[in-house]
mmCIF file of C-alpha atoms in Angstrom:
data_model
loop_
_atom_site.group_PDB
_atom_site.id
_atom_site.type_symbol
_atom_site.label_atom_id
_atom_site.label_comp_id
_atom_site.label_asym_id
_atom_site.label_seq_id
_atom_site.Cartn_x
_atom_site.Cartn_y
_atom_site.Cartn_z
ATOM 1 C CA MET A 1 -14.616 11.379 35.183
ATOM 2 C CA VAL A 2 -15.684 9.619 38.648
ATOM 3 C CA THR A 3 -15.997 11.930 41.975
ATOM 4 C CA GLU A 4 -14.567 10.590 44.964
ATOM 5 C CA ARG A 5 -17.986 9.956 46.560
ATOM 6 C CA GLY A 6 -18.700 8.195 43.171
ATOM 7 C CA LEU A 7 -15.412 6.383 44.063
ATOM 8 C CA GLN A 8 -16.720 5.473 47.301
ATOM 9 C CA VAL A 9 -20.822 3.915 46.032
ATOM 10 C CA LEU A 10 -18.714 2.001 43.497
ATOM 11 C CA ARG A 11 -17.046 0.907 46.610
ATOM 12 C CA ALA A 12 -19.620 -0.342 48.369
ATOM 13 C CA ILE A 13 -21.972 -1.874 45.599
ATOM 14 C CA VAL A 14 -18.592 -4.286 44.922
ATOM 15 C CA GLN A 15 -18.873 -4.926 48.298
ATOM 16 C CA ASP A 16 -22.768 -5.600 48.761
ATOM 17 C CA TYR A 17 -23.183 -7.346 45.402
ATOM 18 C CA VAL A 18 -20.026 -9.769 46.638
ATOM 19 C CA GLU A 19 -21.869 -10.057 50.379
ATOM 20 C CA THR A 20 -25.732 -10.742 49.117
ATOM 21 C CA HIS A 21 -25.330 -11.859 45.529
ATOM 22 C CA GLU A 22 -28.350 -9.302 44.519
ATOM 23 C CA PRO A 23 -27.950 -6.047 42.673
ATOM 24 C CA VAL A 24 -27.525 -2.739 44.930
ATOM 25 C CA GLY A 25 -30.098 0.143 45.592
ATOM 26 C CA SER A 26 -29.153 3.225 46.241
ATOM 27 C CA ARG A 27 -31.523 3.111 49.693
ATOM 28 C CA SER A 28 -29.330 0.027 50.236
ATOM 29 C CA ILE A 29 -26.640 1.948 50.034
ATOM 30 C CA VAL A 30 -27.821 4.741 52.150
ATOM 31 C CA ASP A 31 -29.003 2.055 54.775
ATOM 32 C CA ARG A 32 -25.884 -0.002 54.967
ATOM 33 C CA HIS A 33 -22.996 2.782 54.716
ATOM 34 C CA SER A 34 -22.505 6.090 56.181
ATOM 35 C CA PHE A 35 -22.429 8.434 53.220
ATOM 36 C CA GLY A 36 -24.419 11.333 54.838
ATOM 37 C CA VAL A 37 -26.192 12.115 51.752
ATOM 38 C CA SER A 38 -30.172 11.059 50.201
ATOM 39 C CA ALA A 39 -30.812 8.554 48.482
ATOM 40 C CA ALA A 40 -31.305 10.650 45.403
ATOM 41 C CA THR A 41 -27.822 11.953 45.463
ATOM 42 C CA ILE A 42 -26.823 8.207 45.579
ATOM 43 C CA ARG A 43 -28.763 7.870 42.603
ATOM 44 C CA ASN A 44 -27.441 10.927 40.789
ATOM 45 C CA ASP A 45 -23.698 9.024 41.542
ATOM 46 C CA MET A 46 -24.757 5.667 40.346
ATOM 47 C CA ALA A 47 -26.727 7.059 37.107
ATOM 48 C CA GLN A 48 -22.505 8.478 36.737
ATOM 49 C CA LEU A 49 -20.992 5.186 36.815
ATOM 50 C CA GLU A 50 -23.525 4.041 34.837
ATOM 51 C CA ASP A 51 -22.989 6.488 32.058
ATOM 52 C CA GLU A 52 -19.083 5.215 32.678
ATOM 53 C CA GLU A 53 -20.057 1.538 32.146
ATOM 54 C CA LEU A 54 -18.486 0.394 35.714
ATOM 55 C CA ILE A 55 -22.398 -0.703 36.657
ATOM 56 C CA THR A 56 -24.860 -1.890 34.785
ATOM 57 C CA ALA A 57 -28.730 -2.756 35.949
ATOM 58 C CA PRO A 58 -28.696 -6.721 34.851
ATOM 59 C CA HIS A 59 -32.965 -6.933 34.270
ATOM 60 C CA THR A 60 -35.688 -4.226 35.274
ATOM 61 C CA SER A 61 -34.604 -4.005 38.896
ATOM 62 C CA SER A 62 -33.697 -0.498 40.718
ATOM 63 C CA GLY A 63 -30.887 -2.295 41.516
ATOM 64 C CA ARG A 64 -27.675 -2.104 39.721
ATOM 65 C CA VAL A 65 -23.980 -4.808 39.492
ATOM 66 C CA PRO A 66 -20.398 -3.968 38.468
ATOM 67 C CA THR A 67 -19.320 -4.625 35.308
ATOM 68 C CA ASP A 68 -16.097 -5.913 34.428
ATOM 69 C CA LYS A 69 -14.691 -2.017 33.996
ATOM 70 C CA GLY A 70 -16.243 -1.345 37.171
ATOM 71 C CA TYR A 71 -13.888 -3.959 38.989
ATOM 72 C CA ARG A 72 -11.273 -2.697 37.506
ATOM 73 C CA VAL A 73 -11.673 0.799 38.533
ATOM 74 C CA PHE A 74 -12.632 -0.903 42.252
ATOM 75 C CA VAL A 75 -9.309 -3.140 42.598
ATOM 76 C CA ASN A 76 -6.916 0.085 40.779
ATOM 77 C CA HIS A 77 -7.962 2.170 44.170
ATOM 78 C CA LEU A 78 -8.109 -0.025 47.001
ATOM 79 C CA ALA A 79 -6.525 1.973 49.586
ATOM 80 C CA GLN A 80 -5.637 -1.429 51.895
ATOM 81 C CA LEU A 81 -6.299 -4.628 51.786
ATOM 82 C CA ARG A 82 -8.297 -6.061 54.247
ATOM 83 C CA PRO A 83 -5.729 -7.976 56.864
ATOM 84 C CA LEU A 84 -5.655 -11.386 57.541
ATOM 85 C CA SER A 85 -7.058 -12.906 61.231
ATOM 86 C CA THR A 86 -4.356 -14.297 63.134
ATOM 87 C CA ALA A 87 -6.286 -17.481 63.075
ATOM 88 C CA GLN A 88 -5.232 -17.296 59.530
ATOM 89 C CA ARG A 89 -2.000 -16.354 59.608
ATOM 90 C CA SER A 90 -1.260 -19.421 61.925
ATOM 91 C CA ALA A 91 -3.300 -22.041 59.859
ATOM 92 C CA ILE A 92 -0.385 -20.638 56.721
ATOM 93 C CA GLU A 93 1.816 -21.136 59.212
ATOM 94 C CA SER A 94 1.644 -24.604 60.342
ATOM 95 C CA PHE A 95 0.346 -25.716 57.011
ATOM 96 C CA LEU A 96 3.341 -25.215 55.347
ATOM 97 C CA ALA A 97 5.290 -25.877 58.387
ATOM 98 C CA ASP A 98 8.065 -29.409 57.712
ATOM 99 C CA PRO A 99 7.423 -29.982 54.268
ATOM 100 C CA ALA A 100 8.752 -33.089 52.221
ATOM 101 C CA ASP A 101 10.080 -31.758 49.543
ATOM 102 C CA LEU A 102 9.620 -28.438 46.986
ATOM 103 C CA ASP A 103 6.973 -30.660 45.646
ATOM 104 C CA ASP A 104 5.371 -30.603 49.246
ATOM 105 C CA LEU A 105 5.197 -26.831 50.006
ATOM 106 C CA MET A 106 4.047 -26.604 46.333
ATOM 107 C CA VAL A 107 0.616 -28.817 46.930
ATOM 108 C CA ARG A 108 0.616 -27.316 50.644
ATOM 109 C CA THR A 109 0.407 -23.879 49.422
ATOM 110 C CA VAL A 110 -2.437 -24.106 47.030
ATOM 111 C CA ARG A 111 -4.221 -26.420 49.562
ATOM 112 C CA VAL A 112 -3.928 -23.794 51.856
ATOM 113 C CA LEU A 113 -5.037 -20.576 49.595
ATOM 114 C CA THR A 114 -7.958 -22.538 48.182
ATOM 115 C CA GLN A 115 -9.437 -22.877 51.969
ATOM 116 C CA LEU A 116 -9.003 -19.979 52.635
ATOM 117 C CA THR A 117 -10.111 -18.126 50.064
ATOM 118 C CA GLY A 118 -12.757 -20.792 48.895
ATOM 119 C CA GLN A 119 -11.665 -20.500 44.884
ATOM 120 C CA VAL A 120 -9.008 -22.294 42.331
ATOM 121 C CA ALA A 121 -6.259 -21.301 43.651
ATOM 122 C CA LEU A 122 -2.748 -21.482 41.372
ATOM 123 C CA ALA A 123 0.935 -21.123 41.884
ATOM 124 C CA GLN A 124 3.904 -21.337 39.633
ATOM 125 C CA TYR A 125 6.865 -23.402 39.896
ATOM 126 C CA PRO A 126 9.956 -21.524 40.490
ATOM 127 C CA SER A 127 12.156 -21.323 37.265
ATOM 128 C CA PHE A 128 14.902 -23.685 37.548
ATOM 129 C CA ALA A 129 15.774 -22.277 34.379
ATOM 130 C CA ARG A 130 18.794 -20.459 35.447
ATOM 131 C CA ALA A 131 20.025 -23.284 38.670
ATOM 132 C CA HIS A 132 22.854 -24.996 38.525
ATOM 133 C CA VAL A 133 23.186 -29.249 39.284
ATOM 134 C CA THR A 134 24.401 -29.500 43.126
ATOM 135 C CA HIS A 135 24.370 -33.546 43.364
ATOM 136 C CA VAL A 136 24.291 -36.078 41.514
ATOM 137 C CA GLU A 137 22.988 -39.401 42.998
ATOM 138 C CA LEU A 138 22.646 -43.252 41.513
ATOM 139 C CA VAL A 139 21.655 -46.116 43.238
ATOM 140 C CA THR A 140 21.285 -49.565 41.975
ATOM 141 C CA LEU A 141 18.175 -51.370 41.882
ATOM 142 C CA ALA A 142 19.271 -54.113 40.040
ATOM 143 C CA PRO A 143 21.674 -55.134 38.301
ATOM 144 C CA ASN A 144 20.942 -53.481 34.795
ATOM 145 C CA ARG A 145 18.987 -50.997 36.512
ATOM 146 C CA LEU A 146 19.719 -47.439 38.641
ATOM 147 C CA LEU A 147 17.420 -44.658 40.065
ATOM 148 C CA THR A 148 18.721 -42.025 38.498
ATOM 149 C CA VAL A 149 18.753 -38.755 41.490
ATOM 150 C CA LEU A 150 19.320 -34.904 40.393
ATOM 151 C CA VAL A 151 19.234 -32.322 42.480
ATOM 152 C CA THR A 152 19.732 -27.851 41.912
ATOM 153 C CA ASP A 153 20.591 -25.047 44.358
ATOM 154 C CA ALA A 154 16.838 -24.087 43.683
ATOM 155 C CA GLY A 155 15.350 -26.769 45.007
ATOM 156 C CA GLY A 156 14.375 -28.961 41.999
ATOM 157 C CA VAL A 157 14.813 -33.043 42.891
ATOM 158 C CA SER A 158 14.447 -35.549 39.603
ATOM 159 C CA GLN A 159 14.389 -38.931 39.790
ATOM 160 C CA ARG A 160 14.309 -41.487 37.021
ATOM 161 C CA ILE A 161 14.798 -45.319 36.685
ATOM 162 C CA THR A 162 17.415 -46.314 34.200
ATOM 163 C CA ALA A 163 17.081 -49.592 32.510
ATOM 164 C CA LEU A 164 20.935 -50.356 31.464
ATOM 165 C CA PRO A 165 22.670 -52.125 28.713
ATOM 166 C CA ASP A 166 24.941 -53.952 30.475
ATOM 167 C CA THR A 167 24.966 -55.095 33.725
ATOM 168 C CA ILE A 168 27.093 -53.516 35.955
ATOM 169 C CA ASP A 169 28.358 -53.618 40.196
ATOM 170 C CA GLU A 170 28.996 -50.988 42.636
ATOM 171 C CA ALA A 171 33.196 -50.799 41.155
ATOM 172 C CA ASP A 172 31.708 -49.741 38.120
ATOM 173 C CA LEU A 173 28.609 -47.649 39.981
ATOM 174 C CA ALA A 174 30.852 -45.450 41.115
ATOM 175 C CA VAL A 175 33.259 -44.677 38.458
ATOM 176 C CA LEU A 176 30.149 -43.468 36.724
ATOM 177 C CA ARG A 177 29.061 -41.295 39.124
ATOM 178 C CA ALA A 178 32.352 -40.280 39.241
ATOM 179 C CA ARG A 179 31.806 -39.528 35.671
ATOM 180 C CA LEU A 180 28.779 -38.301 35.307
ATOM 181 C CA SER A 181 29.139 -35.661 38.575
ATOM 182 C CA ALA A 182 32.628 -34.401 37.080
ATOM 183 C CA LEU A 183 29.835 -33.744 34.106
ATOM 184 C CA ILE A 184 27.398 -31.461 35.264
ATOM 185 C CA THR A 185 27.782 -31.173 38.974
ATOM 186 C CA GLY A 186 28.353 -27.312 39.632
ATOM 187 C CA GLN A 187 26.589 -26.310 35.847
ATOM 188 C CA ALA A 188 23.915 -24.961 34.775
ATOM 189 C CA ILE A 189 21.043 -26.537 33.830
ATOM 190 C CA ALA A 190 21.283 -25.476 29.787
ATOM 191 C CA ALA A 191 25.286 -26.253 30.142
ATOM 192 C CA ALA A 192 25.136 -29.615 32.078
ATOM 193 C CA SER A 193 22.644 -30.124 29.064
ATOM 194 C CA ASP A 194 24.800 -29.408 26.449
ATOM 195 C CA ARG A 195 27.899 -31.167 28.126
ATOM 196 C CA LEU A 196 25.728 -34.422 27.785
ATOM 197 C CA GLN A 197 24.454 -33.594 24.472
ATOM 198 C CA ALA A 198 28.316 -33.612 23.180
ATOM 199 C CA LEU A 199 29.060 -36.759 25.248
ATOM 200 C CA LEU A 200 26.166 -38.082 22.803
ATOM 201 C CA ALA A 201 27.456 -36.685 19.912
ATOM 202 C CA THR A 202 30.961 -38.702 20.181
ATOM 203 C CA GLU A 203 32.016 -42.221 18.841
ATOM 204 C CA GLU A 204 29.862 -44.652 20.687
ATOM 205 C CA THR A 205 32.789 -47.418 22.769
ATOM 206 C CA PRO A 206 31.840 -50.599 24.639
ATOM 207 C CA GLN A 207 32.946 -48.761 27.534
ATOM 208 C CA ASP A 208 30.591 -45.853 27.500
ATOM 209 C CA ARG A 209 27.644 -47.740 26.574
ATOM 210 C CA VAL A 210 26.517 -47.513 30.511
ATOM 211 C CA LEU A 211 27.219 -43.813 30.805
ATOM 212 C CA ARG A 212 25.865 -42.879 27.426
ATOM 213 C CA ALA A 213 21.930 -44.393 27.936
ATOM 214 C CA VAL A 214 22.555 -42.949 31.799
ATOM 215 C CA ALA A 215 23.602 -39.661 29.727
ATOM 216 C CA GLY A 216 20.262 -39.581 27.860
ATOM 217 C CA VAL A 217 17.808 -40.322 30.919
ATOM 218 C CA VAL A 218 19.833 -37.286 32.303
ATOM 219 C CA ILE A 219 19.299 -34.752 29.726
ATOM 220 C CA ASP A 220 15.642 -35.513 29.425
ATOM 221 C CA GLU A 221 15.146 -34.628 33.436
ATOM 222 C CA LEU A 222 17.366 -31.540 32.680
ATOM 223 C CA GLY A 223 15.056 -30.592 30.172
ATOM 224 C CA GLY A 224 12.057 -31.202 32.536
ATOM 225 C CA PHE A 225 13.624 -28.768 35.068
ATOM 226 C CA ARG A 226 12.941 -25.804 32.030
ATOM 227 C CA GLN A 227 10.029 -26.462 31.552
ATOM 228 C CA GLU A 228 6.997 -23.967 33.101
ATOM 229 C CA ARG A 229 5.172 -25.660 35.776
ATOM 230 C CA LEU A 230 1.868 -25.211 37.653
ATOM 231 C CA VAL A 231 0.324 -26.953 40.469
ATOM 232 C CA MET A 232 -3.477 -26.321 41.630
ATOM 233 C CA ALA A 233 -6.303 -27.272 43.880
ATOM 234 C CA GLY A 234 -9.913 -26.374 44.619
ATOM 235 C CA ALA A 235 -11.175 -27.179 40.990
ATOM 236 C CA ALA A 236 -14.184 -28.730 42.611
ATOM 237 C CA THR A 237 -14.978 -24.653 43.691
ATOM 238 C CA LEU A 238 -16.387 -24.110 40.211
ATOM 239 C CA ALA A 239 -18.840 -25.812 40.080
ATOM 240 C CA ARG A 240 -20.538 -24.828 43.403
ATOM 241 C CA ARG A 241 -19.956 -21.161 41.940
ATOM 242 C CA GLU A 242 -21.698 -22.217 39.072
ATOM 243 C CA GLN A 243 -24.070 -19.541 38.980
ATOM 244 C CA ASP A 244 -21.844 -16.732 39.747
ATOM 245 C CA PHE A 245 -20.638 -17.185 35.945
ATOM 246 C CA ARG A 246 -22.722 -15.660 32.863
ATOM 247 C CA GLY A 247 -21.983 -18.521 30.788
ATOM 248 C CA SER A 248 -20.374 -22.001 30.924
ATOM 249 C CA ILE A 249 -17.062 -22.979 32.711
ATOM 250 C CA HIS A 250 -16.202 -25.125 30.696
ATOM 251 C CA PRO A 251 -13.471 -23.380 29.521
ATOM 252 C CA LEU A 252 -11.905 -22.493 33.514
ATOM 253 C CA LEU A 253 -12.191 -26.737 33.752
ATOM 254 C CA GLU A 254 -10.784 -27.068 29.942
ATOM 255 C CA ALA A 255 -7.715 -24.239 31.154
ATOM 256 C CA ILE A 256 -7.211 -25.919 34.451
ATOM 257 C CA GLU A 257 -6.550 -29.361 32.410
ATOM 258 C CA GLU A 258 -4.068 -28.366 29.769
ATOM 259 C CA GLN A 259 -1.951 -25.536 32.251
ATOM 260 C CA VAL A 260 -0.836 -24.107 29.649
ATOM 261 C CA THR A 261 -3.244 -21.009 28.903
ATOM 262 C CA LEU A 262 -2.852 -20.332 32.608
ATOM 263 C CA LEU A 263 0.531 -20.154 32.751
ATOM 264 C CA ARG A 264 0.268 -17.667 29.866
ATOM 265 C CA LEU A 265 -1.895 -15.515 31.388
ATOM 266 C CA MET A 266 -0.434 -15.711 35.039
ATOM 267 C CA SER A 267 3.221 -15.278 33.321
ATOM 268 C CA GLU A 268 1.750 -11.597 31.449
ATOM 269 C CA MET A 269 0.130 -10.129 34.099
ATOM 270 C CA VAL A 270 2.002 -6.681 34.914
ATOM 271 C CA PRO A 271 1.975 -6.092 38.828
ATOM 272 C CA ASP A 272 2.127 -3.249 40.859
ATOM 273 C CA GLU A 273 4.908 -1.837 43.143
ATOM 274 C CA HIS A 274 3.526 -4.210 45.448
ATOM 275 C CA GLY A 275 3.633 -7.564 43.217
ATOM 276 C CA LEU A 276 -0.033 -7.714 43.166
ATOM 277 C CA ALA A 277 -1.563 -8.326 39.851
ATOM 278 C CA ALA A 278 -5.721 -8.753 38.658
ATOM 279 C CA SER A 279 -6.721 -10.040 35.565
ATOM 280 C CA ILE A 280 -10.415 -9.623 35.083
ATOM 281 C CA GLY A 281 -12.909 -10.716 33.075
ATOM 282 C CA THR A 282 -13.143 -9.368 30.017
ATOM 283 C CA GLU A 283 -9.296 -8.687 30.069
ATOM 284 C CA ASN A 284 -8.861 -12.812 30.089
ATOM 285 C CA ALA A 285 -11.140 -13.308 27.184
ATOM 286 C CA SER A 286 -7.572 -13.913 24.827
ATOM 287 C CA PHE A 287 -7.349 -16.561 26.786
ATOM 288 C CA GLY A 288 -10.684 -17.382 26.334
ATOM 289 C CA LEU A 289 -11.242 -16.762 30.286
ATOM 290 C CA GLY A 290 -13.266 -13.951 29.729
ATOM 291 C CA GLU A 291 -15.806 -15.179 32.327
ATOM 292 C CA ALA A 292 -12.876 -15.522 35.392
ATOM 293 C CA SER A 293 -10.826 -13.338 37.118
ATOM 294 C CA ILE A 294 -7.525 -14.025 38.607
ATOM 295 C CA VAL A 295 -5.839 -12.807 41.494
ATOM 296 C CA ALA A 296 -2.093 -13.103 42.009
ATOM 297 C CA SER A 297 0.867 -11.986 44.504
ATOM 298 C CA ASN A 298 4.443 -12.347 43.486
ATOM 299 C CA TYR A 299 6.615 -14.499 46.025
ATOM 300 C CA ALA A 300 10.679 -14.681 45.956
ATOM 301 C CA ALA A 301 12.551 -18.155 44.769
ATOM 302 C CA PRO A 302 16.236 -18.428 44.641
ATOM 303 C CA SER A 303 15.744 -18.616 40.892
ATOM 304 C CA GLY A 304 14.157 -15.429 40.879
ATOM 305 C CA THR A 305 10.086 -14.822 40.800
ATOM 306 C CA ALA A 306 7.124 -16.829 40.175
ATOM 307 C CA ARG A 307 3.366 -16.039 41.467
ATOM 308 C CA VAL A 308 0.804 -17.609 43.628
ATOM 309 C CA GLY A 309 -2.753 -16.654 43.375
ATOM 310 C CA VAL A 310 -6.874 -17.558 42.949
ATOM 311 C CA MET A 311 -9.334 -17.771 39.823
ATOM 312 C CA GLY A 312 -12.669 -17.601 40.138
ATOM 313 C CA PRO A 313 -15.706 -15.404 39.286
ATOM 314 C CA THR A 314 -15.491 -11.905 38.270
ATOM 315 C CA ARG A 315 -17.769 -11.757 41.213
ATOM 316 C CA MET A 316 -15.269 -12.533 43.717
ATOM 317 C CA ASP A 317 -13.737 -10.996 47.252
ATOM 318 C CA TYR A 318 -11.000 -8.980 45.840
ATOM 319 C CA PRO A 319 -9.305 -7.527 48.489
ATOM 320 C CA SER A 320 -9.176 -10.542 51.088
ATOM 321 C CA ASN A 321 -8.258 -13.068 47.812
ATOM 322 C CA LEU A 322 -5.205 -10.614 47.174
ATOM 323 C CA ALA A 323 -4.517 -10.762 50.808
ATOM 324 C CA ALA A 324 -4.529 -14.395 51.124
ATOM 325 C CA ALA A 325 -2.470 -14.731 47.953
ATOM 326 C CA ARG A 326 0.157 -11.662 49.240
ATOM 327 C CA ALA A 327 0.285 -13.997 52.732
ATOM 328 C CA VAL A 328 0.516 -17.328 51.300
ATOM 329 C CA ALA A 329 3.152 -15.685 48.803
ATOM 330 C CA ARG A 330 5.459 -14.395 51.921
ATOM 331 C CA TYR A 331 4.860 -17.154 53.044
ATOM 332 C CA LEU A 332 6.318 -19.172 50.495
ATOM 333 C CA SER A 333 9.037 -16.756 49.853
ATOM 334 C CA ARG A 334 10.399 -17.166 53.646
ATOM 335 C CA MET A 335 9.879 -21.057 53.233
ATOM 336 C CA LEU A 336 11.614 -21.297 50.048
ATOM 337 C CA ASP A 337 14.683 -18.376 51.432
ATOM 338 C CA ASP A 338 14.999 -21.268 54.744
ATOM 339 C CA VAL A 339 15.813 -24.044 52.033
ATOM 340 C CA GLU A 340 18.410 -22.494 50.286
ATOM 341 C CA ALA A 341 20.051 -21.377 53.381
ATOM 342 C CA GLY A 342 19.785 -25.076 54.808
ATOM 343 C CA ARG A 343 18.078 -24.354 57.979
#
């Protein structure tokens, strides 16, 4: 059982180790922090922390460093997050202002977050599985080629060039647009796909050849809306921080490339009452990421909640990174709310 002062000593060790990269000794704690007790008393507290496996000696040095368990206790006992500066808040607001579309907004989100934290930034796209199709547009590129555009009420936009089996004129295009719109506009993603599948299951007629070709493409695009997506920035920071990892950074690079592992991990993280979550070091071992920590914050989207956060070594500034993730998540929620309201 760790005492209250023991938790304060742990907090001092984590903060000093993150700042200096050096093992922390009792004397430096007395010099740097106002505990009002002797170095011998601090050593006793450190011995208790070591017995609880919250700190460890990396080598023969008298200093100690936090363990993954120590970082977890530190995060669980954070009294408050370090507030962002006025300049940082202004940077987020200006960076996310006036995006061209959802993709642009998500890319801006991870770019500003990696700039704020110096870590790899991750953001889940809002889920479109429960979204509804609000608009279908067909644009002629050539007599036998169309640009098919789908828009959902959750901000999702899909564009796909479609090759047609027959040539069509503007009158045919108007009829095609009306038939396709009647089938799927206002429908949920799954229902729209089912309607088009039912169309394709009917016997083909010469008059339906173009409609069926476009329907097949739209089904593929609707399927894309139902898939989870992740956007990232700052992978190069891993190379700059390679000395902070006990082992190889290759599993992290592989996870960044494949994305599926990171999507699963972020989805399974358990948030606190403020929507903040952290998964630290060995807690990620089952995902092959035992060398890394991820901190994240929920953000609100029209179709539910998703997460934005950062990934880096376990020796990271958890309060600052959590505060940055939370601030970016709040601005992102606001931007998506404005998009939904049509502002």
